[in-house]
mmCIF file of C-alpha atoms and ligand atoms in Angstrom:
data_model
loop_
_atom_site.group_PDB
_atom_site.id
_atom_site.type_symbol
_atom_site.label_atom_id
_atom_site.label_comp_id
_atom_site.label_asym_id
_atom_site.label_seq_id
_atom_site.Cartn_x
_atom_site.Cartn_y
_atom_site.Cartn_z
ATOM 1 C CA MET I 19 15.822 136.955 161.607
ATOM 2 C CA THR I 20 14.360 139.930 165.089
ATOM 3 C CA VAL I 21 16.340 139.092 168.360
ATOM 4 C CA LEU I 22 14.355 139.158 172.025
ATOM 5 C CA TYR I 23 14.714 141.227 174.930
ATOM 6 C CA PHE I 24 12.792 141.957 178.357
ATOM 7 C CA SER I 25 14.504 144.949 180.115
ATOM 8 C CA VAL I 26 13.813 145.748 183.947
ATOM 9 C CA VAL I 27 12.860 150.274 184.040
ATOM 10 C CA SER I 28 11.995 153.117 185.448
ATOM 11 C CA ARG I 29 7.878 152.234 186.918
ATOM 12 C CA ILE I 30 7.408 155.472 186.766
ATOM 13 C CA PHE I 31 9.048 157.285 183.396
ATOM 14 C CA GLY I 32 7.059 155.123 181.462
ATOM 15 C CA GLU I 33 7.613 157.697 178.446
ATOM 16 C CA SER I 34 11.201 157.998 178.586
ATOM 17 C CA ASN I 35 12.197 154.045 179.345
ATOM 18 C CA GLU I 36 10.971 154.133 175.200
ATOM 19 C CA LYS I 37 11.739 157.452 174.171
ATOM 20 C CA GLU I 38 15.403 155.823 175.884
ATOM 21 C CA ILE I 39 14.746 152.726 173.938
ATOM 22 C CA LYS I 40 14.570 154.043 170.094
ATOM 23 C CA LYS I 41 17.551 156.367 170.728
ATOM 24 C CA LEU I 42 19.345 153.593 171.315
ATOM 25 C CA VAL I 43 18.389 150.691 169.777
ATOM 26 C CA PRO I 44 16.494 152.452 166.928
ATOM 27 C CA ASP I 45 14.949 149.229 164.882
ATOM 28 C CA ALA I 46 12.934 148.365 168.266
ATOM 29 C CA ARG I 47 9.781 147.239 167.976
ATOM 30 C CA ILE I 48 8.075 147.051 171.294
ATOM 31 C CA LEU I 49 6.091 144.477 172.675
ATOM 32 C CA LYS I 50 4.869 144.654 175.431
ATOM 33 C CA LYS I 51 5.386 146.634 177.894
ATOM 34 C CA SER I 52 4.183 146.770 182.206
ATOM 35 C CA VAL I 53 4.899 149.011 185.434
ATOM 36 C CA GLY I 54 8.678 148.598 185.478
ATOM 37 C CA TYR I 55 9.401 146.122 182.489
ATOM 38 C CA LEU I 56 9.763 146.104 178.830
ATOM 39 C CA LEU I 57 9.587 143.098 175.913
ATOM 40 C CA PHE I 58 10.998 144.476 172.402
ATOM 41 C CA GLU I 59 11.957 143.023 169.345
ATOM 42 C CA SER I 60 14.797 143.764 167.435
ATOM 43 C CA GLY I 61 17.356 142.522 164.599
ATOM 44 C CA ASP I 62 20.469 143.424 166.127
ATOM 45 C CA ARG I 63 22.249 140.544 168.670
ATOM 46 C CA ASP I 64 24.786 142.792 170.507
ATOM 47 C CA VAL I 65 21.370 144.916 172.492
ATOM 48 C CA VAL I 66 22.720 144.419 175.454
ATOM 49 C CA MET I 67 26.513 144.400 175.090
ATOM 50 C CA ARG I 68 25.641 147.959 174.056
ATOM 51 C CA LEU I 69 23.355 149.380 176.657
ATOM 52 C CA ASP I 70 25.491 147.568 179.108
ATOM 53 C CA LYS I 71 27.711 149.564 177.505
ATOM 54 C CA GLU I 72 25.733 153.435 176.956
ATOM 55 C CA ASN I 73 24.847 153.615 180.581
ATOM 56 C CA PRO I 74 20.805 154.725 179.846
ATOM 57 C CA ILE I 75 19.243 156.473 182.492
ATOM 58 C CA PHE I 76 15.589 154.754 182.576
ATOM 59 C CA ILE I 77 16.792 151.027 181.133
ATOM 60 C CA TYR I 78 18.145 149.275 184.451
ATOM 61 C CA SER I 79 19.225 145.760 183.127
ATOM 62 C CA THR I 80 18.289 144.266 180.246
ATOM 63 C CA PHE I 81 18.299 140.438 178.823
ATOM 64 C CA ARG I 82 18.429 138.517 175.337
ATOM 65 C CA MET I 83 15.422 135.961 175.494
ATOM 66 C CA GLN I 84 16.361 132.907 173.271
ATOM 67 C CA SER I 85 12.807 131.284 173.415
ATOM 68 C CA HIS I 86 9.071 131.442 174.577
ATOM 69 C CA GLY I 87 5.379 129.601 174.189
ATOM 70 C CA THR I 88 2.009 130.369 175.783
ATOM 71 C CA ILE I 89 1.479 129.606 179.091
ATOM 72 C CA SER I 90 -1.010 126.250 179.513
ATOM 73 C CA GLU I 91 -3.664 127.147 182.382
ATOM 74 C CA ALA I 92 -3.872 123.571 182.494
ATOM 75 C CA ALA I 93 -0.471 121.810 182.558
ATOM 76 C CA TYR I 94 1.057 125.362 183.908
ATOM 77 C CA LEU I 95 4.359 123.990 185.251
ATOM 78 C CA ASP I 96 5.216 121.661 182.335
ATOM 79 C CA SER I 97 4.657 124.194 179.834
ATOM 80 C CA ILE I 98 6.942 126.645 181.394
ATOM 81 C CA PHE I 99 9.561 123.567 182.056
ATOM 82 C CA GLU I 100 9.737 122.449 178.072
ATOM 83 C CA ASN I 101 9.776 125.825 177.378
ATOM 84 C CA MET I 102 13.031 126.552 179.367
ATOM 85 C CA ALA I 103 14.508 123.416 179.168
ATOM 86 C CA GLY I 104 14.587 123.559 175.531
ATOM 87 C CA LEU I 105 16.948 126.806 175.467
ATOM 88 C CA GLY I 106 20.545 124.536 174.961
ATOM 89 C CA PHE I 107 22.203 125.532 178.080
ATOM 90 C CA ASN I 108 25.645 123.000 179.156
ATOM 91 C CA LYS I 109 23.851 120.370 181.511
ATOM 92 C CA GLU I 110 27.160 120.468 183.031
ATOM 93 C CA ILE I 111 27.822 124.375 184.459
ATOM 94 C CA GLY I 112 26.159 124.570 187.597
ATOM 95 C CA ALA I 113 23.538 126.721 186.571
ATOM 96 C CA ARG I 114 21.262 129.456 189.358
ATOM 97 C CA ILE I 115 17.684 129.956 187.480
ATOM 98 C CA GLU I 116 14.955 132.632 188.374
ATOM 99 C CA CYS I 117 11.831 133.960 187.447
ATOM 100 C CA VAL I 118 10.101 136.710 186.961
ATOM 101 C CA ASP I 119 5.743 136.717 186.778
ATOM 102 C CA ILE I 120 4.123 139.820 185.809
ATOM 103 C CA ASN I 121 0.507 140.006 185.675
ATOM 104 C CA SER I 122 0.046 136.187 185.806
ATOM 105 C CA LYS I 123 -2.240 134.757 188.517
ATOM 106 C CA THR I 124 -1.810 131.577 190.050
ATOM 107 C CA PHE I 125 -1.052 130.730 193.118
ATOM 108 C CA TYR I 126 1.895 129.614 192.133
ATOM 109 C CA SER I 127 5.212 132.505 193.478
ATOM 110 C CA ALA I 128 8.184 132.544 191.584
ATOM 111 C CA LYS I 129 10.188 131.635 194.451
ATOM 112 C CA ASP I 130 7.396 128.217 193.562
ATOM 113 C CA ILE I 131 8.291 127.960 190.036
ATOM 114 C CA GLU I 132 12.488 128.312 191.178
ATOM 115 C CA VAL I 133 12.054 125.399 192.774
ATOM 116 C CA ASN I 134 9.816 123.100 190.585
ATOM 117 C CA LEU I 135 12.239 124.226 187.787
ATOM 118 C CA GLY I 136 15.438 123.738 189.116
ATOM 119 C CA SER I 137 14.457 120.012 190.837
ATOM 120 C CA ARG I 138 13.483 118.929 186.957
ATOM 121 C CA LEU I 139 16.495 119.554 186.221
ATOM 122 C CA GLU I 140 18.648 118.541 188.111
ATOM 123 C CA GLY I 141 16.218 115.191 187.973
ATOM 124 C CA MET I 142 17.686 115.117 184.737
ATOM 125 C CA GLY I 143 20.731 115.089 185.492
ATOM 126 C CA TYR I 144 21.736 118.962 184.743
ATOM 127 C CA ALA I 145 23.897 120.580 187.154
ATOM 128 C CA VAL I 146 21.836 123.109 189.249
ATOM 129 C CA ASP I 147 23.932 125.228 192.108
ATOM 130 C CA ILE I 148 22.490 128.373 193.590
ATOM 131 C CA VAL I 149 25.642 129.123 195.575
ATOM 132 C CA SER I 150 28.353 129.866 193.210
ATOM 133 C CA PRO I 151 26.495 129.452 189.772
ATOM 134 C CA LYS I 152 28.603 129.969 186.396
ATOM 135 C CA GLN I 153 25.239 129.995 184.378
ATOM 136 C CA PHE I 154 22.330 132.046 184.948
ATOM 137 C CA ILE I 155 18.511 130.859 182.784
ATOM 138 C CA TYR I 156 16.344 133.755 183.408
ATOM 139 C CA CYS I 157 12.549 132.465 183.415
ATOM 140 C CA VAL I 158 9.840 135.803 182.335
ATOM 141 C CA LEU I 159 6.069 135.049 182.797
ATOM 142 C CA PHE I 160 4.347 137.964 181.541
ATOM 143 C CA ASP I 161 0.948 137.532 180.448
ATOM 144 C CA MET I 162 0.967 133.850 180.876
ATOM 145 C CA GLU I 163 3.446 134.382 178.117
ATOM 146 C CA CYS I 164 7.098 132.562 179.115
ATOM 147 C CA TYR I 165 9.959 133.744 177.758
ATOM 148 C CA CYS I 166 13.108 132.386 179.056
ATOM 149 C CA GLY I 167 16.878 132.599 178.001
ATOM 150 C CA TYR I 168 20.515 132.411 179.967
ATOM 151 C CA ALA I 169 23.890 133.876 180.015
ATOM 152 C CA ASP I 170 27.144 133.105 181.888
ATOM 153 C CA TYR I 171 27.262 135.111 184.861
ATOM 154 C CA GLU I 172 30.983 136.628 183.718
ATOM 155 C CA GLY I 173 29.315 138.516 180.836
ATOM 156 C CA LEU I 174 26.902 140.131 182.353
ATOM 157 C CA LYS I 175 26.618 143.458 184.041
ATOM 158 C CA LYS I 176 23.777 142.460 187.607
ATOM 159 C CA GLY I 177 23.292 138.335 187.387
ATOM 160 C CA PHE I 178 19.732 138.631 189.078
ATOM 161 C CA ILE I 179 16.538 139.897 186.690
ATOM 162 C CA ASP I 180 14.123 140.993 189.701
ATOM 163 C CA PRO I 181 15.400 143.970 191.342
ATOM 164 C CA ASP I 182 13.106 142.786 194.132
ATOM 165 C CA ARG I 183 13.567 140.237 195.488
ATOM 166 C CA HIS I 184 17.501 141.043 195.091
ATOM 167 C CA TYR I 185 17.260 143.457 197.737
ATOM 168 C CA LYS I 186 14.821 141.399 199.870
ATOM 169 C CA ALA I 187 17.041 140.993 203.144
ATOM 170 C CA ILE I 188 17.349 144.919 203.128
ATOM 171 C CA ARG I 189 13.898 146.107 202.667
ATOM 172 C CA GLU I 190 13.396 143.380 205.659
ATOM 173 C CA SER I 191 15.592 144.918 207.597
ATOM 174 C CA LYS I 192 15.795 148.182 206.650
ATOM 175 C CA ILE I 193 15.023 151.900 208.414
ATOM 176 C CA SER I 194 13.486 153.262 205.484
ATOM 177 C CA ARG I 195 12.408 152.326 202.550
ATOM 178 C CA ALA I 196 15.128 154.965 201.281
ATOM 179 C CA GLU I 197 17.290 152.194 202.216
ATOM 180 C CA LEU I 198 17.133 150.607 198.923
ATOM 181 C CA LYS I 199 18.257 153.556 197.132
ATOM 182 C CA ILE I 200 21.684 153.760 198.367
ATOM 183 C CA ALA I 201 22.085 149.914 198.255
ATOM 184 C CA GLU I 202 20.881 149.662 194.642
ATOM 185 C CA ALA I 203 23.584 153.457 194.039
ATOM 186 C CA PHE I 204 26.430 151.501 195.822
ATOM 187 C CA ASP I 205 25.444 148.517 193.716
ATOM 188 C CA GLU I 206 24.524 150.811 190.596
ATOM 189 C CA PHE I 207 27.629 152.758 190.782
ATOM 190 C CA GLU I 208 30.145 150.495 191.814
ATOM 191 C CA LEU I 209 30.940 151.535 195.327
ATOM 192 C CA GLY I 210 31.867 148.776 197.139
ATOM 193 C CA GLU I 211 35.944 149.415 197.580
ATOM 194 C CA LEU I 212 34.371 153.282 198.681
ATOM 195 C CA LYS I 213 35.333 153.484 202.356
ATOM 196 C CA GLY I 214 35.953 157.156 205.129
ATOM 197 C CA ASN I 215 34.092 159.735 206.133
ATOM 198 C CA ALA I 216 30.393 160.129 204.475
ATOM 199 C CA LEU I 217 28.022 162.923 205.175
ATOM 200 C CA ASP I 218 24.222 162.880 204.872
ATOM 201 C CA ILE I 219 22.146 165.274 204.042
ATOM 202 C CA GLY I 220 18.516 165.270 205.115
ATOM 203 C CA ALA I 221 18.412 162.239 206.594
ATOM 204 C CA SER I 222 15.831 161.526 208.478
ATOM 205 C CA PRO I 223 14.583 158.513 209.024
ATOM 206 C CA GLY I 224 18.429 157.228 208.693
ATOM 207 C CA GLY I 225 17.952 155.207 206.057
ATOM 208 C CA TRP I 226 20.806 156.039 203.925
ATOM 209 C CA THR I 227 22.390 156.556 207.483
ATOM 210 C CA ARG I 228 22.611 153.031 208.823
ATOM 211 C CA PHE I 229 23.671 152.211 205.415
ATOM 212 C CA LEU I 230 26.661 153.752 205.351
ATOM 213 C CA HIS I 231 27.481 153.166 208.906
ATOM 214 C CA GLY I 232 26.845 149.240 208.213
ATOM 215 C CA ILE I 233 29.584 149.099 205.551
ATOM 216 C CA GLY I 234 32.615 151.341 207.719
ATOM 217 C CA PHE I 235 31.725 154.748 206.990
ATOM 218 C CA LYS I 236 32.372 157.631 209.974
ATOM 219 C CA VAL I 237 29.242 159.454 208.999
ATOM 220 C CA VAL I 238 27.809 162.668 210.490
ATOM 221 C CA ALA I 239 24.150 163.031 209.381
ATOM 222 C CA VAL I 240 22.318 166.379 209.275
ATOM 223 C CA ASP I 241 18.881 166.962 209.168
ATOM 224 C CA PRO I 242 15.975 168.638 211.589
ATOM 225 C CA GLY I 243 13.820 165.507 211.184
ATOM 226 C CA ASN I 244 14.215 163.281 214.040
ATOM 227 C CA PHE I 245 15.744 159.486 213.383
ATOM 228 C CA ASP I 246 13.816 156.925 214.161
ATOM 229 C CA TYR I 247 15.429 155.923 217.754
ATOM 230 C CA GLU I 248 14.331 152.580 218.251
ATOM 231 C CA LYS I 249 15.256 151.406 214.820
ATOM 232 C CA PHE I 250 18.329 151.440 215.627
ATOM 233 C CA LYS I 251 18.204 151.099 219.323
ATOM 234 C CA LYS I 252 16.763 147.878 218.047
ATOM 235 C CA LEU I 253 19.776 146.884 215.720
ATOM 236 C CA GLY I 254 22.160 148.014 218.519
ATOM 237 C CA ILE I 255 23.502 151.163 216.830
ATOM 238 C CA LEU I 256 24.798 154.554 218.853
ATOM 239 C CA VAL I 257 23.386 157.672 217.810
ATOM 240 C CA ASN I 258 24.396 160.611 219.075
ATOM 241 C CA GLU I 259 22.143 163.561 218.457
ATOM 242 C CA VAL I 260 23.553 167.824 218.393
ATOM 243 C CA ASN I 261 20.482 170.469 218.488
ATOM 244 C CA ASP I 262 22.621 172.748 216.583
ATOM 245 C CA ALA I 263 25.430 172.814 213.947
ATOM 246 C CA PRO I 264 29.000 172.842 215.501
ATOM 247 C CA LYS I 265 31.529 175.096 214.343
ATOM 248 C CA VAL I 266 33.424 172.189 213.496
ATOM 249 C CA LEU I 267 32.587 168.742 211.934
ATOM 250 C CA LYS I 268 33.829 165.907 213.296
ATOM 251 C CA PHE I 269 33.267 162.546 212.121
ATOM 252 C CA GLU I 270 33.133 160.310 214.651
ATOM 253 C CA ASP I 271 32.748 156.236 214.948
ATOM 254 C CA GLN I 272 29.486 156.675 216.385
ATOM 255 C CA ILE I 273 27.257 158.600 213.637
ATOM 256 C CA THR I 274 26.255 162.018 214.902
ATOM 257 C CA HIS I 275 22.734 162.945 213.709
ATOM 258 C CA ILE I 276 22.880 166.985 214.093
ATOM 259 C CA LYS I 277 19.692 168.657 213.806
ATOM 260 C CA CYS I 278 19.239 171.517 211.522
ATOM 261 C CA GLY I 279 18.985 172.139 207.703
ATOM 262 C CA TYR I 280 21.699 171.752 205.366
ATOM 263 C CA ASP I 281 21.767 175.966 205.491
ATOM 264 C CA LYS I 282 23.191 176.187 209.208
ATOM 265 C CA LEU I 283 26.654 173.845 207.878
ATOM 266 C CA TYR I 284 27.792 176.745 204.867
ATOM 267 C CA TYR I 285 29.940 178.247 208.503
ATOM 268 C CA CYS I 286 30.929 175.162 210.071
ATOM 269 C CA GLY I 287 34.840 174.288 209.480
ATOM 270 C CA ILE I 288 36.105 170.549 209.046
ATOM 271 C CA GLU I 289 37.892 168.633 211.287
ATOM 272 C CA GLU I 290 39.544 166.062 208.157
ATOM 273 C CA GLU I 291 36.957 165.775 204.555
ATOM 274 C CA ALA I 292 34.637 163.781 203.774
ATOM 275 C CA ASP I 293 35.403 160.733 200.927
ATOM 276 C CA LEU I 294 31.513 160.790 200.013
ATOM 277 C CA ILE I 295 27.969 163.244 200.356
ATOM 278 C CA VAL I 296 24.446 161.662 199.712
ATOM 279 C CA ILE I 297 22.096 164.526 199.782
ATOM 280 C CA ASP I 298 18.557 162.862 199.719
ATOM 281 C CA ILE I 299 16.467 166.201 200.593
ATOM 282 C CA ASN I 300 12.808 166.639 199.303
ATOM 283 C CA CYS I 301 12.949 170.068 197.430
ATOM 284 C CA ALA I 302 13.858 170.688 193.991
ATOM 285 C CA PRO I 303 16.664 169.376 191.715
ATOM 286 C CA GLY I 304 17.985 173.241 191.397
ATOM 287 C CA GLU I 305 18.250 173.807 195.295
ATOM 288 C CA ALA I 306 19.349 170.873 196.023
ATOM 289 C CA ALA I 307 22.383 170.888 193.664
ATOM 290 C CA ASP I 308 23.529 173.950 194.814
ATOM 291 C CA ALA I 309 23.642 172.993 198.133
ATOM 292 C CA LEU I 310 25.413 170.237 197.187
ATOM 293 C CA LEU I 311 27.624 172.537 195.545
ATOM 294 C CA LYS I 312 28.352 174.995 198.253
ATOM 295 C CA LEU I 313 28.507 171.048 200.989
ATOM 296 C CA SER I 314 31.508 170.501 198.787
ATOM 297 C CA LYS I 315 33.696 172.468 200.818
ATOM 298 C CA PHE I 316 33.902 169.571 202.993
ATOM 299 C CA LEU I 317 34.329 167.425 200.651
ATOM 300 C CA LYS I 318 37.946 165.672 199.713
ATOM 301 C CA LYS I 319 39.243 166.264 195.653
ATOM 302 C CA GLY I 320 37.949 163.299 193.648
ATOM 303 C CA GLY I 321 35.461 162.645 196.869
ATOM 304 C CA LYS I 322 32.582 161.072 195.852
ATOM 305 C CA ALA I 323 28.994 162.496 196.388
ATOM 306 C CA ILE I 324 25.420 161.200 195.512
ATOM 307 C CA MET I 325 22.082 162.876 194.544
ATOM 308 C CA THR I 326 18.454 162.272 193.882
ATOM 309 C CA ILE I 327 17.165 164.610 191.345
ATOM 310 C CA LYS I 328 13.925 164.482 192.404
ATOM 311 C CA CYS I 329 11.327 164.862 189.875
ATOM 312 C CA MET I 330 7.787 168.006 190.243
ATOM 313 C CA THR I 331 7.132 166.667 186.484
ATOM 314 C CA ARG I 332 7.749 162.999 184.172
ATOM 315 C CA ASN I 333 9.435 164.810 182.151
ATOM 316 C CA ALA I 334 12.602 163.890 183.936
ATOM 317 C CA ASP I 335 15.328 164.946 181.571
ATOM 318 C CA ARG I 336 14.907 168.303 182.325
ATOM 319 C CA TYR I 337 15.632 168.221 186.124
ATOM 320 C CA ILE I 338 18.412 166.039 185.332
ATOM 321 C CA GLU I 339 20.239 169.080 182.752
ATOM 322 C CA LEU I 340 18.889 171.415 185.460
ATOM 323 C CA ALA I 341 20.931 169.578 188.714
ATOM 324 C CA SER I 342 23.475 168.116 186.420
ATOM 325 C CA GLY I 343 24.036 172.383 184.646
ATOM 326 C CA THR I 344 24.442 173.447 188.105
ATOM 327 C CA LEU I 345 27.101 170.949 189.198
ATOM 328 C CA GLU I 346 29.830 171.681 185.778
ATOM 329 C CA GLY I 347 32.652 173.264 186.512
ATOM 330 C CA ARG I 348 33.174 171.368 190.085
ATOM 331 C CA PHE I 349 31.926 167.999 190.351
ATOM 332 C CA ARG I 350 32.365 165.484 187.105
ATOM 333 C CA ILE I 351 28.537 163.901 186.512
ATOM 334 C CA ARG I 352 29.285 159.728 186.350
ATOM 335 C CA GLY I 353 26.216 158.323 186.235
ATOM 336 C CA LEU I 354 22.858 158.948 186.027
ATOM 337 C CA LYS I 355 20.578 156.131 186.821
ATOM 338 C CA ALA I 356 16.496 155.799 187.755
ATOM 339 C CA LEU I 357 17.366 152.905 190.369
ATOM 340 C CA PRO I 358 14.087 150.214 190.987
ATOM 341 C CA SER I 359 13.431 152.116 194.526
ATOM 342 C CA ASN I 360 13.556 155.554 193.182
ATOM 343 C CA ARG I 361 10.581 157.239 193.059
ATOM 344 C CA ARG I 362 10.117 160.336 190.851
ATOM 345 C CA GLU I 363 13.346 161.086 190.899
ATOM 346 C CA ILE I 364 17.203 159.844 189.037
ATOM 347 C CA THR I 365 19.951 159.244 191.276
ATOM 348 C CA LEU I 366 23.126 161.300 190.127
ATOM 349 C CA PHE I 367 26.318 160.014 191.364
ATOM 350 C CA ALA I 368 29.559 162.422 190.741
ATOM 351 C CA GLU I 369 33.272 162.985 191.757
ATOM 352 C CA SER I 370 34.598 166.134 193.085
ATOM 353 C CA ILE I 371 36.938 167.440 190.638
ATOM 354 C CA GLY I 372 37.696 170.584 192.254
HETATM 355 C C1 SAM J 22 12.944 161.668 202.025
HETATM 356 S S1 SAM J 22 13.273 162.337 203.258
HETATM 357 C C2 SAM J 22 15.439 161.009 203.368
HETATM 358 C C3 SAM J 22 14.786 159.852 203.399
HETATM 359 C C4 SAM J 22 16.656 159.085 203.970
HETATM 360 N N1 SAM J 22 17.712 159.402 203.273
HETATM 361 C C5 SAM J 22 16.530 157.989 204.565
HETATM 362 O O1 SAM J 22 17.575 157.166 203.689
HETATM 363 O O2 SAM J 22 15.585 157.706 205.636
HETATM 364 C C6 SAM J 22 13.764 163.907 202.851
HETATM 365 C C7 SAM J 22 15.210 164.160 204.057
HETATM 366 O O3 SAM J 22 15.230 165.366 203.767
HETATM 367 C C8 SAM J 22 14.968 166.531 205.037
HETATM 368 N N2 SAM J 22 14.801 167.943 204.551
HETATM 369 C C9 SAM J 22 14.415 168.592 204.014
HETATM 370 N N3 SAM J 22 14.745 170.066 204.007
HETATM 371 C C10 SAM J 22 16.326 169.892 204.180
HETATM 372 C C11 SAM J 22 16.944 170.538 204.900
HETATM 373 N N4 SAM J 22 16.602 172.834 204.365
HETATM 374 N N5 SAM J 22 18.053 170.501 205.576
HETATM 375 C C12 SAM J 22 17.834 169.064 205.768
HETATM 376 N N6 SAM J 22 17.364 168.450 205.535
HETATM 377 C C13 SAM J 22 16.058 168.468 204.536
HETATM 378 C C14 SAM J 22 13.568 165.731 205.058
HETATM 379 O O4 SAM J 22 13.253 166.352 206.793
HETATM 380 C C15 SAM J 22 13.415 164.342 205.294
HETATM 381 O O5 SAM J 22 13.804 164.394 206.586
#
């Protein structure tokens, strides 16, 4: 008996997605693919657990599907509901329903469908709970086929199936699109507890800086380009702009934006070391990794680093190797992920060991 799985995968590195699935799930047979999504079957019943443990680079999340059926155009919502209601989840345990709609062109939004399914379940006496649910019911509409499944939140690494909607609040208030990448990285690498001083390299127009400042970091941002001061002003966040590298870097409550290239920092001293260095410069991965290596003199032992590895071609493995190789000896690589908001890049998470 084969089992159906749905994965949220990199939107850019299509070949790498498939290669990685085949490597980690050798008997996987890919049934459907669309930009950022894959549906496959395997004889292995523990694929979700195994992929969670293996921490793949290109596969962002995977869900087991327990039912599927064709969606009827004439009875659109009814056919989705029938498919979902047949899952056999526990009626008494509070459930949240999430729907992702791939390639289906109807006038119902995923949200409309969720509301419809939820109220029908409620009408049948099921516990529907969108505040503190214990069960997650997911529903994927893929080329007019409906795939559904459910799981306890407790055992899930990611309790959402559609990253676009999960990070919607950030997208709507963002300084730059890049802000989503750092929010996703903090969740992915479980950095919620991390606090202190952060050095943000390649910071303009200021998305990562705003995010880090927003969660309590004291931030020094470095970029020769301009910050979006208008947006910062609207958000009521003050930024102190400095035109050249100071002799000594200082982390303060107010954000400091040093308007220069990162190499100018090589000659600076530091008052108090950084807990985190983040690098999002648009340059070759070897150059970014080399910059991180040199700037790591400002980082505490055990301090963390997040860096985007910009891939010049779709052969991401080559660039990952290049960046990781450069950091070897000074950093331990703790994670690599093609996050949903990454374009042609991979996010690297590392810890200083020197
Ligand atoms: C992708 S953008 C960064 C976006 C930013 N992380 C955000 O959240 O808004 C890349 C930035 O790298 C900066 N950059 C390129 N070369 C640099 C260098 N040598 N030193 C510092 N910043 C650099 C560019 O000016 C550009 O603003």
